[in-house]
Coordinates of C-alpha atoms in Angstrom, one line a residue:
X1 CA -63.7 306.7 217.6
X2 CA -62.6 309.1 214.9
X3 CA -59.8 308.2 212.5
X4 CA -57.8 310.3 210.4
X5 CA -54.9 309.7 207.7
X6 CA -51.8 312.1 206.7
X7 CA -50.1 311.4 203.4
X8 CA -47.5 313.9 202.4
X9 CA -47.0 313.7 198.8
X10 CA -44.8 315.6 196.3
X11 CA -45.2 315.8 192.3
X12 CA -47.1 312.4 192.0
X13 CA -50.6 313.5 191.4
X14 CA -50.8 310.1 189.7
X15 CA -49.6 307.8 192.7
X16 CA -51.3 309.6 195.3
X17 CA -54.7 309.2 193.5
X18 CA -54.2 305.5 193.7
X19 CA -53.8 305.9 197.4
X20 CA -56.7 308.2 197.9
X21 CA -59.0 306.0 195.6
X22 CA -57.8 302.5 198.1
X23 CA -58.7 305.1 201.2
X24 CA -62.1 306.4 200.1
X25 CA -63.5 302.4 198.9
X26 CA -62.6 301.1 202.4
X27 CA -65.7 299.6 204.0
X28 CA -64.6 301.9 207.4
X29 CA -64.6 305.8 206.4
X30 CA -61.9 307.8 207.8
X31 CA -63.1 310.6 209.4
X32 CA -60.7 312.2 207.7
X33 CA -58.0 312.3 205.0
X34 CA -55.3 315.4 205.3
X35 CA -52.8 315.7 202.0
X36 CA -49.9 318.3 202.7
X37 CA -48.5 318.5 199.1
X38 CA -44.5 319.5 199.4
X39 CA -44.5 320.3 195.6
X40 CA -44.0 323.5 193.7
X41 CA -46.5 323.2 190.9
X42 CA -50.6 322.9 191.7
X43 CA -50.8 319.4 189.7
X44 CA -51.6 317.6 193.0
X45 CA -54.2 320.4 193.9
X46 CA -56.2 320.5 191.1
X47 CA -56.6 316.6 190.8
X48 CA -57.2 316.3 194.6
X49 CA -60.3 319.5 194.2
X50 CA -62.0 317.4 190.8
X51 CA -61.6 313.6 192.3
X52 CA -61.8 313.9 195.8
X53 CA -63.0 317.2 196.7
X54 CA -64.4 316.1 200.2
X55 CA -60.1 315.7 201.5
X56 CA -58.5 318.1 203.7
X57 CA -55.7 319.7 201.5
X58 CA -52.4 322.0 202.2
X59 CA -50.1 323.1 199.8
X60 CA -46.4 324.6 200.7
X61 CA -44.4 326.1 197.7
X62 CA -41.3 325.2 199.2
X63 CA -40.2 320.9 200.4
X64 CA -40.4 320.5 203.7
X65 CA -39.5 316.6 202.9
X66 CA -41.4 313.9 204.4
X67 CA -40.6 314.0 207.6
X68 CA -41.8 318.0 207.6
X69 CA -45.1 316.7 206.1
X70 CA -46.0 314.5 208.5
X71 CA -45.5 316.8 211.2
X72 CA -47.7 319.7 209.6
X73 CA -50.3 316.6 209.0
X74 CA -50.4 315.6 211.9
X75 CA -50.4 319.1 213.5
X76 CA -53.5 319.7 211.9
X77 CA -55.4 316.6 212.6
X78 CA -54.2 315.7 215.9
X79 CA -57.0 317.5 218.4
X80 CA -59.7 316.0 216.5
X81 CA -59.3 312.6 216.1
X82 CA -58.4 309.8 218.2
X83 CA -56.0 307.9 215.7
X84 CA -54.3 309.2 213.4
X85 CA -52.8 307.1 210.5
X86 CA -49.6 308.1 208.9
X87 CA -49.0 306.9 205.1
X88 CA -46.7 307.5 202.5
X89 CA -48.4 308.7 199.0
X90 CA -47.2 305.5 197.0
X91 CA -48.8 302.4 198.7
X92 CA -52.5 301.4 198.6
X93 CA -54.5 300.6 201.4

């Protein structure tokens, strides 16, 4: 079974690495981790390529809000994965 999470984040490089450290020390590996950053800056980017260089990132220039995040997330992740968990950038798993 292959397990994958989308978090949508925007301008809170510092919150989502929180999440991303909980996601990565979880004694079950998601198959995969997908961040679509909403934000205008490359903040998010750069900390995501030094700390956790292994996660599936995409960056739009423009918000497409939450709800536009999820979908590209999940748009991208969908065919290869057989669950596919949907969290917002500012909990901790």
């Amino acid at each position: 079974m292959k397990i994958a999470a989308v978090i949508p984040t925007y301008n809170r490089p510092q919150v989502l690495t929180q999440c991303l450290s909980s996601l990565v020390s979880q004694s079950r590996s998601l198959d995969e981790i997908c961040v679509v950053d909403n934000s205008e800056g490359n903040e998010t980017g750069t900390v995501i390529q030094a700390q956790f260089p292994g996660i599936s990132y995409c960056h739009f220039p423009a918000n497409i809000g939450s709800a536009g995040g999820f979908n590209e997330g999940m748009r991208r992740v969908h065919e290869q994965h057989d669950w596919v968990w949907a969290l917002d950038d500012d909990i901790t798993a």
